[in-house]
Amino acid sequence: MNDNSPSPLPRTPVTLLGTGAMGTALGRAWLAAGHPLTVWNRTPERTAALTAEGAVAAASAAEAVAANRLVVVCLLDDASVGAALEGVELAGRDLVNLTTGTPADARARSAWAEERGARLLDGGIMAVPPMIGAPGAFVLYSGRPEVFEEHRDTLAVPASTEYAGADPGLAALLDVALLSGMYGMFAGITHAFALLRGTDVAPKDLAALLVPWLNAMAGSAHGTAERLRSGDHTSAVVSNLAMQVAGSGTLLRTAAEQGVSTELLAPFLDLMRRRLADGHGEEDISGLVELLRSR
């Protein structure tokens, strides 16, 4: 019996520069999906995990770039990108730079690539290596929209994709904004656990209370977004700034009673008091954004 089912379409070949923990996770996802993969790393031994699974190791970054049109870069920092690609022929290549950097780094690197005949798409990975290939991981992209559209399906293999816009610096800016929110949360979590050390409350019991509470509070970001859009920080306020400042002393006194430093908490409370002193007691704390922007 003849099998008339269509043959699967060939997968886009990918070159991957950088096979650290994140690069290896990305490479494994592409290999598992059937994409031919060429890899390079400054320390050649670090490509072994991927070559064992079918990748081809290039002897140099130039050889790796020459192998495929789509070149994904996942290195330590922007300086590493410049060093790895120094003198490499880039004309006709599409560079997807997943190296962590600032918005200014991304814009400068995009111009640098254009001068060398390449098209660059900058990306910010919102995941840790174990999340790659699993639901929840996503990558923010910005830069040339035609590059994103052409390679969207391939880029979506290791993690879902979010296109931020044509400005090459937007993905890096959003990346840092999201990480800043994350570290603010981590600061609060750290302070909360410090308060309960030495008590009869087990850390796991605090975590069981803390996680749903933080999940519920995270929704306030939508209210902040709407107030920033409208410019009215007094609309639909549940707990105004004056009330929150009045209650903040309890947080500081409790920390003192528990022998816990307030260094993670005090800067935010100081901002609240400054905004109140400027006559904004009826506002939501979304007004602190304006205070930060005015500095």
Coordinates of C-alpha atoms in Angstrom, one line a residue:
M1 CA 0.0 0.0 0.0
N2 CA 1.3 3.4 -1.0
D3 CA 1.7 6.1 1.7
N4 CA 0.5 9.3 0.1
S5 CA 0.8 11.4 3.2
P6 CA 2.8 14.6 2.6
S7 CA 6.3 14.6 3.8
P8 CA 7.0 16.9 6.7
L9 CA 8.4 20.3 5.8
P10 CA 12.1 20.8 6.4
R11 CA 12.9 22.6 9.6
T12 CA 14.9 25.9 9.4
P13 CA 18.6 25.3 10.2
V14 CA 19.8 27.3 13.2
T15 CA 23.2 28.5 14.3
L16 CA 23.6 29.0 18.0
L17 CA 26.5 30.9 19.5
G18 CA 26.8 30.2 23.2
T19 CA 26.2 26.9 24.9
G20 CA 26.0 27.8 28.5
A21 CA 23.0 26.7 30.6
M22 CA 20.5 28.8 28.6
G23 CA 22.0 28.2 25.2
T24 CA 22.1 24.5 25.8
A25 CA 18.4 24.5 26.8
L26 CA 17.5 26.5 23.7
G27 CA 19.6 24.1 21.5
R28 CA 17.9 21.0 23.0
A29 CA 14.5 22.4 22.1
W30 CA 15.4 23.1 18.5
L31 CA 17.0 19.6 18.1
A32 CA 14.0 17.9 19.6
A33 CA 11.8 19.7 17.1
G34 CA 14.0 18.5 14.2
H35 CA 15.9 21.7 13.4
P36 CA 19.5 21.1 12.2
L37 CA 21.7 22.9 14.7
T38 CA 25.2 24.3 14.4
V39 CA 26.8 25.3 17.6
W40 CA 29.9 27.3 18.8
N41 CA 31.2 28.2 22.2
R42 CA 34.4 29.9 23.2
T43 CA 35.1 26.9 25.4
P44 CA 34.6 24.0 22.9
E45 CA 34.0 21.4 25.6
R46 CA 30.7 23.1 26.5
T47 CA 29.2 22.1 23.1
A48 CA 29.5 18.4 24.0
A49 CA 25.9 18.1 25.5
L50 CA 24.4 19.3 22.2
T51 CA 26.7 17.5 19.8
A52 CA 25.8 14.3 21.7
E53 CA 22.2 15.0 20.7
G54 CA 22.9 15.7 17.1
A55 CA 24.2 19.2 16.8
V56 CA 27.3 20.0 14.7
A57 CA 30.1 21.9 16.5
A58 CA 31.9 24.6 14.5
A59 CA 35.5 25.3 15.0
S60 CA 35.0 29.0 15.1
A61 CA 32.3 31.6 15.3
A62 CA 32.9 32.5 11.7
E63 CA 32.4 28.9 10.6
A64 CA 29.2 28.7 12.7
V65 CA 27.8 31.9 11.2
A66 CA 28.6 30.8 7.7
A67 CA 26.7 27.6 8.2
N68 CA 23.2 29.1 8.4
R69 CA 21.2 32.3 7.7
L70 CA 19.5 32.3 11.1
V71 CA 22.1 32.9 13.8
V72 CA 21.0 33.0 17.5
V73 CA 23.4 34.6 19.9
C74 CA 23.2 33.8 23.6
L75 CA 26.4 34.9 25.3
L76 CA 27.4 36.5 28.6
D77 CA 27.0 40.2 27.7
D78 CA 27.2 42.7 24.9
A79 CA 31.0 42.9 25.0
S80 CA 31.1 39.1 24.5
V81 CA 28.9 39.5 21.4
G82 CA 31.2 42.1 19.9
A83 CA 34.3 39.9 20.7
A84 CA 32.8 36.7 19.2
L85 CA 31.7 38.4 16.0
E86 CA 34.7 40.6 15.5
G87 CA 35.8 40.2 11.8
V88 CA 33.1 37.7 11.1
E89 CA 31.3 38.0 7.7
L90 CA 27.7 38.8 8.6
A91 CA 26.2 40.0 5.3
G92 CA 22.9 38.3 4.6
R93 CA 22.6 36.9 8.1
D94 CA 19.6 37.3 10.5
L95 CA 21.0 37.8 14.0
V96 CA 18.7 37.1 16.9
N97 CA 20.5 38.4 20.0
L98 CA 19.3 36.8 23.2
T99 CA 22.2 38.1 25.2
T100 CA 21.1 40.2 28.2
G101 CA 21.9 43.9 27.8
T102 CA 20.5 47.4 28.1
P103 CA 18.2 49.1 25.6
A104 CA 21.2 51.2 24.5
D105 CA 23.2 48.1 23.9
A106 CA 20.4 46.7 21.8
R107 CA 20.1 49.8 19.6
A108 CA 23.8 50.1 19.1
R109 CA 24.2 46.4 18.3
S110 CA 21.4 46.7 15.8
A111 CA 23.1 49.6 14.0
W112 CA 26.4 47.7 14.1
A113 CA 24.7 44.6 12.5
E114 CA 23.1 46.8 9.8
E115 CA 26.4 48.3 8.9
R116 CA 27.7 44.8 8.3
G117 CA 24.8 43.8 6.1
A118 CA 22.9 41.8 8.7
R119 CA 19.4 42.2 10.1
L120 CA 19.1 42.0 13.9
L121 CA 16.3 41.1 16.2
D122 CA 16.9 41.7 19.9
G123 CA 15.3 39.4 22.5
G124 CA 14.8 39.2 26.3
I125 CA 14.3 35.7 27.7
M126 CA 11.7 35.6 30.4
A127 CA 12.6 32.2 31.8
V128 CA 15.3 30.2 33.5
P129 CA 16.8 27.3 31.6
P130 CA 14.6 24.5 33.1
M131 CA 11.5 26.4 31.8
I132 CA 12.7 26.4 28.2
G133 CA 10.5 24.1 26.1
A134 CA 7.7 24.1 28.7
P135 CA 4.6 26.3 29.1
G136 CA 5.2 29.6 30.8
A137 CA 8.5 30.5 29.2
F138 CA 8.4 33.4 26.7
V139 CA 10.8 35.7 24.9
L140 CA 10.3 39.4 24.2
Y141 CA 11.5 40.4 20.7
S142 CA 12.0 43.9 19.2
G143 CA 13.6 45.2 16.0
R144 CA 13.0 44.5 12.3
P145 CA 9.4 43.2 12.1
E146 CA 10.0 41.3 8.9
V147 CA 12.8 39.3 10.6
F148 CA 10.4 38.4 13.4
E149 CA 7.7 37.4 11.0
E150 CA 10.0 35.3 8.9
H151 CA 11.4 33.3 11.8
R152 CA 8.5 33.4 14.2
D153 CA 7.7 29.7 14.0
T154 CA 11.4 28.7 14.6
L155 CA 11.7 31.2 17.5
A156 CA 8.5 29.9 19.1
V157 CA 10.0 26.3 19.5
P158 CA 11.9 26.9 22.8
A159 CA 9.5 29.5 24.2
S160 CA 6.4 31.5 23.2
T161 CA 7.1 34.8 21.5
E162 CA 6.0 38.4 22.2
Y163 CA 6.9 41.1 19.7
A164 CA 7.3 44.4 21.4
G165 CA 7.9 46.7 18.4
A166 CA 10.4 48.0 15.8
D167 CA 12.6 49.9 18.3
P168 CA 15.4 47.4 18.9
G169 CA 15.7 48.5 22.5
L170 CA 12.1 47.7 23.6
A171 CA 12.6 44.0 24.4
A172 CA 15.6 44.9 26.6
L173 CA 13.6 47.6 28.3
L174 CA 10.6 45.4 28.9
D175 CA 12.9 42.6 30.1
V176 CA 14.4 44.9 32.8
A177 CA 11.0 46.3 33.7
L178 CA 9.7 42.8 34.4
L179 CA 12.9 41.8 36.2
S180 CA 12.6 44.9 38.3
G181 CA 9.1 44.0 39.4
M182 CA 10.4 40.5 40.2
Y183 CA 13.2 41.7 42.4
G184 CA 10.9 44.1 44.2
M185 CA 8.7 41.0 45.0
F186 CA 11.8 39.1 46.0
A187 CA 12.7 41.9 48.4
G188 CA 9.3 41.7 50.0
I189 CA 9.4 37.9 50.3
T190 CA 12.9 38.1 51.8
H191 CA 11.7 40.6 54.4
A192 CA 8.6 38.5 55.2
F193 CA 10.7 35.4 55.9
A194 CA 13.1 37.3 58.0
L195 CA 10.3 38.5 60.2
L196 CA 9.2 34.9 61.0
R197 CA 12.7 33.5 61.7
G198 CA 13.0 32.2 65.2
T199 CA 9.2 31.8 65.7
D200 CA 7.0 28.8 65.7
V201 CA 5.7 29.5 62.2
A202 CA 7.4 27.1 59.8
P203 CA 8.7 28.6 56.5
K204 CA 6.5 26.4 54.5
D205 CA 3.4 27.6 56.4
L206 CA 4.4 31.2 55.7
A207 CA 4.9 30.3 52.0
A208 CA 1.4 28.8 51.9
L209 CA -0.1 32.1 53.0
L210 CA 2.3 34.4 51.1
V211 CA 1.9 33.0 47.6
P212 CA -1.9 33.4 47.2
W213 CA -1.7 36.8 48.9
L214 CA 1.0 38.0 46.4
N215 CA -1.0 36.5 43.5
A216 CA -4.1 38.5 44.6
M217 CA -2.1 41.7 45.0
A218 CA -0.3 41.4 41.6
G219 CA -3.6 42.3 39.9
S220 CA -3.2 45.8 41.2
A221 CA -0.8 46.4 38.3
H222 CA -3.9 46.7 36.0
G223 CA -5.2 49.6 38.2
T224 CA -1.8 51.3 38.1
A225 CA -1.7 51.0 34.3
E226 CA -5.2 52.6 34.0
R227 CA -4.3 55.5 36.3
L228 CA -1.1 56.1 34.4
R229 CA -3.1 56.2 31.2
S230 CA -5.7 58.6 32.5
G231 CA -3.3 60.7 34.6
D232 CA -5.8 60.5 37.5
H233 CA -4.2 58.7 40.5
T234 CA -7.3 59.4 42.7
S235 CA -9.8 57.2 40.8
A236 CA -11.1 53.9 42.2
V237 CA -8.7 54.1 45.1
V238 CA -9.2 51.4 47.7
S239 CA -6.5 52.4 50.2
N240 CA -5.1 55.9 49.6
L241 CA -1.6 57.1 50.2
A242 CA -2.4 58.9 53.5
M243 CA -3.9 55.7 55.0
Q244 CA -1.0 53.6 53.9
V245 CA 1.6 55.9 55.3
A246 CA -0.3 56.1 58.6
G247 CA -0.1 52.3 58.8
S248 CA 3.5 52.0 57.6
G249 CA 4.9 52.7 61.1
T250 CA 3.6 49.3 62.2
L251 CA 5.7 47.6 59.7
L252 CA 8.8 49.4 60.9
R253 CA 8.1 48.9 64.6
T254 CA 7.4 45.2 64.0
A255 CA 10.7 44.8 62.2
A256 CA 12.4 46.4 65.1
E257 CA 10.7 44.1 67.6
Q258 CA 11.8 41.1 65.6
G259 CA 15.3 42.3 65.2
V260 CA 15.0 42.6 61.4
S261 CA 16.7 45.2 59.3
T262 CA 14.3 47.5 57.4
E263 CA 16.8 48.2 54.6
L264 CA 14.7 46.3 52.0
L265 CA 11.4 48.0 53.1
A266 CA 12.5 51.5 54.1
P267 CA 13.3 53.0 50.7
F268 CA 9.7 52.4 49.4
L269 CA 8.1 53.7 52.5
D270 CA 10.3 56.8 52.3
L271 CA 9.0 57.4 48.8
M272 CA 5.4 57.1 50.1
R273 CA 6.1 59.7 52.8
R274 CA 7.7 62.1 50.3
R275 CA 4.7 61.8 47.9
L276 CA 2.3 62.4 50.9
A277 CA 4.3 65.4 52.0
D278 CA 3.9 66.8 48.5
G279 CA 0.1 66.9 49.0
H280 CA -1.0 63.7 47.3
G281 CA -2.6 61.9 50.2
E282 CA -5.8 61.0 48.3
E283 CA -3.9 59.2 45.6
D284 CA -3.3 55.5 45.0
I285 CA 0.4 54.5 45.4
S286 CA 0.5 54.5 41.6
G287 CA 1.4 58.2 42.0
L288 CA 4.9 57.1 43.1
V289 CA 5.7 56.4 39.5
E290 CA 5.5 60.2 38.9
L291 CA 7.8 60.8 41.8
L292 CA 10.4 58.3 40.5
R293 CA 10.2 59.9 37.0
S294 CA 10.8 63.3 38.4
R295 CA 14.1 62.4 40.0

